[in-house]
């Protein structure tokens, strides 16, 4: 289980250290930094897929993603006594992302290259990556250390070079594949690759989830939901069929679903509702019903990931469905760690009711995102490796 996620200098997150539980709920007013936090998690996940630099470029480059305020905010700036101002920087400017677990932890440092005449002078570079044992970084607990192009792993009392020509834009997680040389790299990579993100499902008339599709066994619903019928059929055959029936009954009393397989092998979802003479197909369902079924398929996955990240799952769901969605999310958190951003009061209430929800409310002070009521004593212990 992940115990901590830490972010520094990413947009409004100057320094955020977030404790993690099996079920985590992020709330906060508009502009408090919820989406920034979600995006920073996606960026962290990209490192293991080899796409962190491209993902940053899509966001407008490192210059745009960096915290745009002063290097440090003084008490006098906070109280309004003096204006917000920045002096010359004392430390190298680094965007940093990391996570901890009780066994292995990881962080990555991104920065700008030394100024040059190259056309790529604004390309971010990976400056450092570390894997250490236990939740808190200490120099003595480091197992794998990447500085610039060189990756070293600890071998008893000495260090062994694992790679020496890494490109500045490649993470060691995507480039080092030798289990013998550094098993920790492969283990961290596999952890991060198992994280699953769900953002907005399309439900317009041309949405992929409304079209019949060729079905294959689908233990993991795709991010666009085009394989909804196959994912539901997979739950029926090898997953928690009873939980599926209950989740539908919970939201639509008396309703049932079935999957029809056409002669050409295409799967069609049929939704039988109390009061109707024939079942409706996915093409005919209301946006809310379709979206709820998409969440059912995503959350009851027969192959739960290490971490499931849900960004505002309430979007365009009827308020009546929110408590049922909340119950579904709680159920999913029994098998996988769940991290969810939400504004929806009814769902928040349902999640909080479980008594074991780690609820974090975000605030913004002078442009900086903070966790409400977190002082330095409640923040989980976290150190960044030196630059
Ligand atoms: N590079 C940056 N530096 C500092 N703040 C930023 C930067 N980019 C965006 N922001 C701030 O982040 C805020 C948006 O946060 P966001 O995560 O979208 O909020 P929400 O909680 O509504 O999802 C904006 O108010 C903007 O001021
Ligand atoms: Mg947002």
PDB file of C-alpha atoms in Angstrom, residues 100-343:
ATOM      1  CA  UNK A 100       6.345   6.021  -0.339  1.00  0.00           C
ATOM      2  CA  UNK A 101       5.307   2.610   0.838  1.00  0.00           C
ATOM      3  CA  UNK A 102       6.519   0.622   3.816  1.00  0.00           C
ATOM      4  CA  UNK A 103       8.764  -1.436   1.556  1.00  0.00           C
ATOM      5  CA  UNK A 104      10.056   0.601  -1.373  1.00  0.00           C
ATOM      6  CA  UNK A 105       9.739   4.277  -2.199  1.00  0.00           C
ATOM      7  CA  UNK A 106      10.590   6.370  -5.255  1.00  0.00           C
ATOM      8  CA  UNK A 107      11.038   9.944  -6.370  1.00  0.00           C
ATOM      9  CA  UNK A 108      11.957  11.811  -9.543  1.00  0.00           C
ATOM     10  CA  UNK A 109      13.431  15.308  -9.992  1.00  0.00           C
ATOM     11  CA  UNK A 110      12.873  17.272 -13.181  1.00  0.00           C
ATOM     12  CA  UNK A 111      14.691  20.453 -14.074  1.00  0.00           C
ATOM     13  CA  UNK A 112      15.792  22.600 -16.986  1.00  0.00           C
ATOM     14  CA  UNK A 113      19.071  21.941 -18.800  1.00  0.00           C
ATOM     15  CA  UNK A 114      22.139  24.154 -18.507  1.00  0.00           C
ATOM     16  CA  UNK A 115      21.456  27.049 -20.929  1.00  0.00           C
ATOM     17  CA  UNK A 116      22.709  26.293 -24.433  1.00  0.00           C
ATOM     18  CA  UNK A 117      22.114  27.251 -28.035  1.00  0.00           C
ATOM     19  CA  UNK A 118      20.291  23.989 -28.726  1.00  0.00           C
ATOM     20  CA  UNK A 119      16.823  24.113 -30.232  1.00  0.00           C
ATOM     21  CA  UNK A 120      15.806  21.860 -27.327  1.00  0.00           C
ATOM     22  CA  UNK A 121      17.138  24.160 -24.601  1.00  0.00           C
ATOM     23  CA  UNK A 122      13.723  24.224 -22.936  1.00  0.00           C
ATOM     24  CA  UNK A 123      13.259  20.439 -22.850  1.00  0.00           C
ATOM     25  CA  UNK A 124      12.974  19.301 -19.262  1.00  0.00           C
ATOM     26  CA  UNK A 125      15.618  16.903 -18.024  1.00  0.00           C
ATOM     27  CA  UNK A 126      15.420  14.124 -15.501  1.00  0.00           C
ATOM     28  CA  UNK A 127      18.076  15.168 -13.002  1.00  0.00           C
ATOM     29  CA  UNK A 128      17.743  12.532 -10.364  1.00  0.00           C
ATOM     30  CA  UNK A 129      15.725   9.445  -9.473  1.00  0.00           C
ATOM     31  CA  UNK A 130      15.988   7.472  -6.261  1.00  0.00           C
ATOM     32  CA  UNK A 131      14.570   4.276  -4.872  1.00  0.00           C
ATOM     33  CA  UNK A 132      14.977   3.674  -1.174  1.00  0.00           C
ATOM     34  CA  UNK A 133      13.947   1.102   1.411  1.00  0.00           C
ATOM     35  CA  UNK A 134      11.160   2.034   3.826  1.00  0.00           C
ATOM     36  CA  UNK A 135       8.963   5.118   3.700  1.00  0.00           C
ATOM     37  CA  UNK A 136      11.435   7.907   4.497  1.00  0.00           C
ATOM     38  CA  UNK A 137      14.439   8.836   2.375  1.00  0.00           C
ATOM     39  CA  UNK A 138      17.788   8.745   4.153  1.00  0.00           C
ATOM     40  CA  UNK A 139      21.102   8.535   2.307  1.00  0.00           C
ATOM     41  CA  UNK A 140      21.781   5.227   4.069  1.00  0.00           C
ATOM     42  CA  UNK A 141      18.501   3.686   2.871  1.00  0.00           C
ATOM     43  CA  UNK A 142      19.031   4.393  -0.852  1.00  0.00           C
ATOM     44  CA  UNK A 143      18.980   1.239  -3.004  1.00  0.00           C
ATOM     45  CA  UNK A 144      19.105   2.737  -6.497  1.00  0.00           C
ATOM     46  CA  UNK A 145      20.344   6.207  -7.349  1.00  0.00           C
ATOM     47  CA  UNK A 146      20.254   7.868 -10.742  1.00  0.00           C
ATOM     48  CA  UNK A 147      22.185  11.105 -11.231  1.00  0.00           C
ATOM     49  CA  UNK A 148      22.112  12.456 -14.784  1.00  0.00           C
ATOM     50  CA  UNK A 149      23.014   9.610 -17.161  1.00  0.00           C
ATOM     51  CA  UNK A 150      24.328   7.201 -14.490  1.00  0.00           C
ATOM     52  CA  UNK A 151      22.277   4.671 -12.530  1.00  0.00           C
ATOM     53  CA  UNK A 152      23.886   2.875  -9.605  1.00  0.00           C
ATOM     54  CA  UNK A 153      22.481   0.236  -7.328  1.00  0.00           C
ATOM     55  CA  UNK A 154      23.682  -0.770  -3.924  1.00  0.00           C
ATOM     56  CA  UNK A 155      25.560  -4.061  -3.763  1.00  0.00           C
ATOM     57  CA  UNK A 156      26.260  -4.810  -0.115  1.00  0.00           C
ATOM     58  CA  UNK A 157      28.668  -2.090   0.934  1.00  0.00           C
ATOM     59  CA  UNK A 158      29.552  -0.830  -2.529  1.00  0.00           C
ATOM     60  CA  UNK A 159      27.739   0.525  -5.578  1.00  0.00           C
ATOM     61  CA  UNK A 160      27.351  -1.134  -8.920  1.00  0.00           C
ATOM     62  CA  UNK A 161      26.797   0.830 -12.129  1.00  0.00           C
ATOM     63  CA  UNK A 162      23.583  -0.416 -13.748  1.00  0.00           C
ATOM     64  CA  UNK A 163      23.505   2.037 -16.681  1.00  0.00           C
ATOM     65  CA  UNK A 164      25.798   4.876 -17.645  1.00  0.00           C
ATOM     66  CA  UNK A 165      24.341   6.467 -20.774  1.00  0.00           C
ATOM     67  CA  UNK A 166      20.744   7.183 -19.912  1.00  0.00           C
ATOM     68  CA  UNK A 167      19.186   9.992 -21.956  1.00  0.00           C
ATOM     69  CA  UNK A 168      18.096  13.022 -19.957  1.00  0.00           C
ATOM     70  CA  UNK A 169      14.538  12.437 -21.164  1.00  0.00           C
ATOM     71  CA  UNK A 170      14.313   8.741 -20.228  1.00  0.00           C
ATOM     72  CA  UNK A 171      13.362   7.513 -16.789  1.00  0.00           C
ATOM     73  CA  UNK A 172      15.398   4.634 -15.388  1.00  0.00           C
ATOM     74  CA  UNK A 173      12.049   2.936 -14.817  1.00  0.00           C
ATOM     75  CA  UNK A 174      11.378   2.571 -18.521  1.00  0.00           C
ATOM     76  CA  UNK A 175      14.993   2.013 -19.598  1.00  0.00           C
ATOM     77  CA  UNK A 176      16.493  -0.497 -17.167  1.00  0.00           C
ATOM     78  CA  UNK A 177      15.016  -3.940 -17.655  1.00  0.00           C
ATOM     79  CA  UNK A 178      17.538  -6.272 -16.039  1.00  0.00           C
ATOM     80  CA  UNK A 179      15.997  -7.852 -12.975  1.00  0.00           C
ATOM     81  CA  UNK A 180      19.360  -9.274 -11.845  1.00  0.00           C
ATOM     82  CA  UNK A 181      21.007  -5.845 -11.832  1.00  0.00           C
ATOM     83  CA  UNK A 182      18.343  -3.888 -10.038  1.00  0.00           C
ATOM     84  CA  UNK A 183      15.209  -5.773  -9.061  1.00  0.00           C
ATOM     85  CA  UNK A 184      13.949  -2.677  -7.199  1.00  0.00           C
ATOM     86  CA  UNK A 185      13.646  -0.749 -10.483  1.00  0.00           C
ATOM     87  CA  UNK A 186      11.431  -3.463 -11.943  1.00  0.00           C
ATOM     88  CA  UNK A 187       9.370  -3.690  -8.775  1.00  0.00           C
ATOM     89  CA  UNK A 188       8.735   0.082  -8.601  1.00  0.00           C
ATOM     90  CA  UNK A 189       7.998   0.148 -12.329  1.00  0.00           C
ATOM     91  CA  UNK A 190       5.433  -2.625 -12.000  1.00  0.00           C
ATOM     92  CA  UNK A 191       3.782  -0.895  -9.036  1.00  0.00           C
ATOM     93  CA  UNK A 192       3.396   2.365 -10.961  1.00  0.00           C
ATOM     94  CA  UNK A 193       2.263   0.613 -14.148  1.00  0.00           C
ATOM     95  CA  UNK A 194      -0.553  -1.020 -12.228  1.00  0.00           C
ATOM     96  CA  UNK A 195      -2.078   2.345 -11.304  1.00  0.00           C
ATOM     97  CA  UNK A 196      -5.310   3.005 -13.145  1.00  0.00           C
ATOM     98  CA  UNK A 197      -6.800   6.422 -13.923  1.00  0.00           C
ATOM     99  CA  UNK A 198     -10.378   7.208 -14.839  1.00  0.00           C
ATOM    100  CA  UNK A 199     -11.295  10.710 -15.823  1.00  0.00           C
ATOM    101  CA  UNK A 200     -14.336  11.643 -17.882  1.00  0.00           C
ATOM    102  CA  UNK A 201     -16.294   8.983 -19.710  1.00  0.00           C
ATOM    103  CA  UNK A 202     -17.959  10.247 -22.847  1.00  0.00           C
ATOM    104  CA  UNK A 203     -21.690   9.578 -23.060  1.00  0.00           C
ATOM    105  CA  UNK A 204     -22.731  11.679 -26.087  1.00  0.00           C
ATOM    106  CA  UNK A 205     -24.568   9.961 -28.947  1.00  0.00           C
ATOM    107  CA  UNK A 206     -21.310   8.991 -30.681  1.00  0.00           C
ATOM    108  CA  UNK A 207     -19.584   7.905 -27.452  1.00  0.00           C
ATOM    109  CA  UNK A 208     -17.541   4.683 -27.780  1.00  0.00           C
ATOM    110  CA  UNK A 209     -19.496   3.138 -24.884  1.00  0.00           C
ATOM    111  CA  UNK A 210     -22.725   3.353 -26.905  1.00  0.00           C
ATOM    112  CA  UNK A 211     -21.425   1.359 -29.882  1.00  0.00           C
ATOM    113  CA  UNK A 212     -21.561  -2.453 -30.170  1.00  0.00           C
ATOM    114  CA  UNK A 213     -18.032  -3.826 -30.211  1.00  0.00           C
ATOM    115  CA  UNK A 214     -16.199  -7.071 -30.791  1.00  0.00           C
ATOM    116  CA  UNK A 215     -15.880  -8.619 -27.366  1.00  0.00           C
ATOM    117  CA  UNK A 216     -12.847 -10.296 -25.839  1.00  0.00           C
ATOM    118  CA  UNK A 217     -12.274 -11.064 -22.154  1.00  0.00           C
ATOM    119  CA  UNK A 218     -11.915  -7.654 -20.512  1.00  0.00           C
ATOM    120  CA  UNK A 219     -10.871  -7.646 -16.856  1.00  0.00           C
ATOM    121  CA  UNK A 220      -9.929  -3.949 -17.113  1.00  0.00           C
ATOM    122  CA  UNK A 221     -12.358  -1.440 -18.604  1.00  0.00           C
ATOM    123  CA  UNK A 222     -10.597   0.845 -21.096  1.00  0.00           C
ATOM    124  CA  UNK A 223     -10.366   4.554 -20.306  1.00  0.00           C
ATOM    125  CA  UNK A 224     -12.897   5.482 -22.988  1.00  0.00           C
ATOM    126  CA  UNK A 225     -15.300   2.709 -21.997  1.00  0.00           C
ATOM    127  CA  UNK A 226     -15.708   1.297 -25.537  1.00  0.00           C
ATOM    128  CA  UNK A 227     -15.477  -2.253 -24.157  1.00  0.00           C
ATOM    129  CA  UNK A 228     -18.216  -1.775 -21.544  1.00  0.00           C
ATOM    130  CA  UNK A 229     -20.326  -4.777 -22.584  1.00  0.00           C
ATOM    131  CA  UNK A 230     -17.318  -7.127 -22.618  1.00  0.00           C
ATOM    132  CA  UNK A 231     -16.123  -5.780 -19.257  1.00  0.00           C
ATOM    133  CA  UNK A 232     -19.544  -6.411 -17.695  1.00  0.00           C
ATOM    134  CA  UNK A 233     -19.710  -9.907 -19.235  1.00  0.00           C
ATOM    135  CA  UNK A 234     -16.240 -10.608 -17.815  1.00  0.00           C
ATOM    136  CA  UNK A 235     -17.449  -9.636 -14.333  1.00  0.00           C
ATOM    137  CA  UNK A 236     -20.461 -11.927 -14.795  1.00  0.00           C
ATOM    138  CA  UNK A 237     -18.237 -14.871 -15.785  1.00  0.00           C
ATOM    139  CA  UNK A 238     -15.119 -14.533 -13.654  1.00  0.00           C
ATOM    140  CA  UNK A 239     -15.741 -11.612 -11.301  1.00  0.00           C
ATOM    141  CA  UNK A 240     -18.096 -10.713  -8.493  1.00  0.00           C
ATOM    142  CA  UNK A 241     -21.393 -11.294 -10.287  1.00  0.00           C
ATOM    143  CA  UNK A 242     -23.371 -10.786  -7.109  1.00  0.00           C
ATOM    144  CA  UNK A 243     -21.778  -7.400  -6.423  1.00  0.00           C
ATOM    145  CA  UNK A 244     -22.661  -6.405  -9.988  1.00  0.00           C
ATOM    146  CA  UNK A 245     -26.305  -7.386  -9.513  1.00  0.00           C
ATOM    147  CA  UNK A 246     -26.398  -5.533  -6.197  1.00  0.00           C
ATOM    148  CA  UNK A 247     -24.809  -2.367  -7.619  1.00  0.00           C
ATOM    149  CA  UNK A 248     -27.475  -2.227 -10.335  1.00  0.00           C
ATOM    150  CA  UNK A 249     -30.285  -2.973  -7.921  1.00  0.00           C
ATOM    151  CA  UNK A 250     -28.916  -0.292  -5.574  1.00  0.00           C
ATOM    152  CA  UNK A 251     -29.173   2.424  -8.230  1.00  0.00           C
ATOM    153  CA  UNK A 252     -32.099   1.143 -10.326  1.00  0.00           C
ATOM    154  CA  UNK A 253     -34.401  -1.068  -8.248  1.00  0.00           C
ATOM    155  CA  UNK A 254     -35.856  -3.883 -10.345  1.00  0.00           C
ATOM    156  CA  UNK A 255     -33.461  -3.365 -13.274  1.00  0.00           C
ATOM    157  CA  UNK A 256     -31.187  -6.040 -14.738  1.00  0.00           C
ATOM    158  CA  UNK A 257     -28.561  -6.127 -17.441  1.00  0.00           C
ATOM    159  CA  UNK A 258     -27.666  -8.767 -19.986  1.00  0.00           C
ATOM    160  CA  UNK A 259     -25.132  -8.964 -22.751  1.00  0.00           C
ATOM    161  CA  UNK A 260     -26.241 -10.141 -26.188  1.00  0.00           C
ATOM    162  CA  UNK A 261     -23.698 -11.583 -28.555  1.00  0.00           C
ATOM    163  CA  UNK A 262     -24.564 -10.939 -32.185  1.00  0.00           C
ATOM    164  CA  UNK A 263     -23.778 -13.319 -35.024  1.00  0.00           C
ATOM    165  CA  UNK A 264     -20.754 -11.261 -36.048  1.00  0.00           C
ATOM    166  CA  UNK A 265     -19.303 -11.553 -32.510  1.00  0.00           C
ATOM    167  CA  UNK A 266     -20.207  -8.042 -31.465  1.00  0.00           C
ATOM    168  CA  UNK A 267     -21.384  -7.488 -27.891  1.00  0.00           C
ATOM    169  CA  UNK A 268     -24.511  -5.472 -27.143  1.00  0.00           C
ATOM    170  CA  UNK A 269     -25.454  -4.325 -23.659  1.00  0.00           C
ATOM    171  CA  UNK A 270     -29.154  -4.617 -22.776  1.00  0.00           C
ATOM    172  CA  UNK A 271     -30.646  -2.874 -19.785  1.00  0.00           C
ATOM    173  CA  UNK A 272     -34.045  -4.091 -18.630  1.00  0.00           C
ATOM    174  CA  UNK A 273     -35.889  -1.585 -16.534  1.00  0.00           C
ATOM    175  CA  UNK A 274     -39.047  -2.006 -14.525  1.00  0.00           C
ATOM    176  CA  UNK A 275     -42.022  -0.666 -16.493  1.00  0.00           C
ATOM    177  CA  UNK A 276     -40.534  -1.018 -19.974  1.00  0.00           C
ATOM    178  CA  UNK A 277     -41.680  -3.714 -22.399  1.00  0.00           C
ATOM    179  CA  UNK A 278     -38.292  -4.289 -24.000  1.00  0.00           C
ATOM    180  CA  UNK A 279     -34.730  -3.801 -22.772  1.00  0.00           C
ATOM    181  CA  UNK A 280     -32.811  -0.698 -23.881  1.00  0.00           C
ATOM    182  CA  UNK A 281     -29.441  -0.925 -25.616  1.00  0.00           C
ATOM    183  CA  UNK A 282     -26.433   1.189 -24.641  1.00  0.00           C
ATOM    184  CA  UNK A 283     -27.280   3.532 -27.528  1.00  0.00           C
ATOM    185  CA  UNK A 284     -30.641   4.327 -25.903  1.00  0.00           C
ATOM    186  CA  UNK A 285     -29.605   4.754 -22.261  1.00  0.00           C
ATOM    187  CA  UNK A 286     -29.645   8.140 -20.555  1.00  0.00           C
ATOM    188  CA  UNK A 287     -26.228   9.732 -19.972  1.00  0.00           C
ATOM    189  CA  UNK A 288     -26.502   9.156 -16.240  1.00  0.00           C
ATOM    190  CA  UNK A 289     -27.465   5.476 -16.513  1.00  0.00           C
ATOM    191  CA  UNK A 290     -24.701   4.778 -19.004  1.00  0.00           C
ATOM    192  CA  UNK A 291     -22.154   6.586 -16.851  1.00  0.00           C
ATOM    193  CA  UNK A 292     -23.199   4.672 -13.763  1.00  0.00           C
ATOM    194  CA  UNK A 293     -22.797   1.362 -15.645  1.00  0.00           C
ATOM    195  CA  UNK A 294     -19.346   2.499 -16.770  1.00  0.00           C
ATOM    196  CA  UNK A 295     -18.371   3.101 -13.136  1.00  0.00           C
ATOM    197  CA  UNK A 296     -19.773  -0.290 -12.152  1.00  0.00           C
ATOM    198  CA  UNK A 297     -17.601  -1.956 -14.798  1.00  0.00           C
ATOM    199  CA  UNK A 298     -14.515   0.075 -13.817  1.00  0.00           C
ATOM    200  CA  UNK A 299     -14.859  -0.392 -10.066  1.00  0.00           C
ATOM    201  CA  UNK A 300     -15.828  -4.072  -9.958  1.00  0.00           C
ATOM    202  CA  UNK A 301     -12.849  -5.044 -12.117  1.00  0.00           C
ATOM    203  CA  UNK A 302     -11.818  -8.687 -11.588  1.00  0.00           C
ATOM    204  CA  UNK A 303      -8.188  -7.504 -11.752  1.00  0.00           C
ATOM    205  CA  UNK A 304      -7.889  -4.743  -9.151  1.00  0.00           C
ATOM    206  CA  UNK A 305      -4.892  -2.418  -9.645  1.00  0.00           C
ATOM    207  CA  UNK A 306      -2.555  -1.235  -6.887  1.00  0.00           C
ATOM    208  CA  UNK A 307      -4.136   2.211  -7.009  1.00  0.00           C
ATOM    209  CA  UNK A 308      -7.275   3.478  -8.689  1.00  0.00           C
ATOM    210  CA  UNK A 309      -7.461   7.238  -9.282  1.00  0.00           C
ATOM    211  CA  UNK A 310     -10.866   8.761 -10.019  1.00  0.00           C
ATOM    212  CA  UNK A 311     -11.267  12.378 -11.057  1.00  0.00           C
ATOM    213  CA  UNK A 312     -14.718  13.822 -10.263  1.00  0.00           C
ATOM    214  CA  UNK A 313     -16.642  10.601 -10.975  1.00  0.00           C
ATOM    215  CA  UNK A 314     -19.919  12.387 -10.191  1.00  0.00           C
ATOM    216  CA  UNK A 315     -19.805  14.370 -13.441  1.00  0.00           C
ATOM    217  CA  UNK A 316     -23.286  14.371 -15.014  1.00  0.00           C
ATOM    218  CA  UNK A 317     -24.707  11.740 -12.695  1.00  0.00           C
ATOM    219  CA  UNK A 318     -28.160  12.410 -11.299  1.00  0.00           C
ATOM    220  CA  UNK A 319     -27.926  13.235  -7.544  1.00  0.00           C
ATOM    221  CA  UNK A 320     -30.079  10.129  -6.849  1.00  0.00           C
ATOM    222  CA  UNK A 321     -27.233   7.946  -8.113  1.00  0.00           C
ATOM    223  CA  UNK A 322     -24.486   9.540  -6.004  1.00  0.00           C
ATOM    224  CA  UNK A 323     -24.962   7.524  -2.797  1.00  0.00           C
ATOM    225  CA  UNK A 324     -24.933   4.281  -4.829  1.00  0.00           C
ATOM    226  CA  UNK A 325     -21.743   5.388  -6.594  1.00  0.00           C
ATOM    227  CA  UNK A 326     -20.242   6.211  -3.198  1.00  0.00           C
ATOM    228  CA  UNK A 327     -21.062   2.701  -1.958  1.00  0.00           C
ATOM    229  CA  UNK A 328     -19.501   1.216  -5.066  1.00  0.00           C
ATOM    230  CA  UNK A 329     -16.301   3.209  -4.485  1.00  0.00           C
ATOM    231  CA  UNK A 330     -16.188   2.055  -0.858  1.00  0.00           C
ATOM    232  CA  UNK A 331     -16.597  -1.529  -1.992  1.00  0.00           C
ATOM    233  CA  UNK A 332     -13.766  -1.128  -4.524  1.00  0.00           C
ATOM    234  CA  UNK A 333     -11.510   0.216  -1.769  1.00  0.00           C
ATOM    235  CA  UNK A 334     -11.677  -3.192  -0.061  1.00  0.00           C
ATOM    236  CA  UNK A 335      -9.635  -4.658  -2.932  1.00  0.00           C
ATOM    237  CA  UNK A 336      -7.592  -1.727  -4.197  1.00  0.00           C
ATOM    238  CA  UNK A 337      -6.335   1.593  -2.902  1.00  0.00           C
ATOM    239  CA  UNK A 338      -8.684   4.324  -4.146  1.00  0.00           C
ATOM    240  CA  UNK A 339      -7.984   8.041  -4.541  1.00  0.00           C
ATOM    241  CA  UNK A 340     -10.924  10.162  -5.556  1.00  0.00           C
ATOM    242  CA  UNK A 341     -11.464  13.875  -6.208  1.00  0.00           C
ATOM    243  CA  UNK A 342     -15.039  14.969  -5.673  1.00  0.00           C
ATOM    244  CA  UNK A 343     -17.297  18.010  -5.265  1.00  0.00           C
TER     245      UNK A 343
END
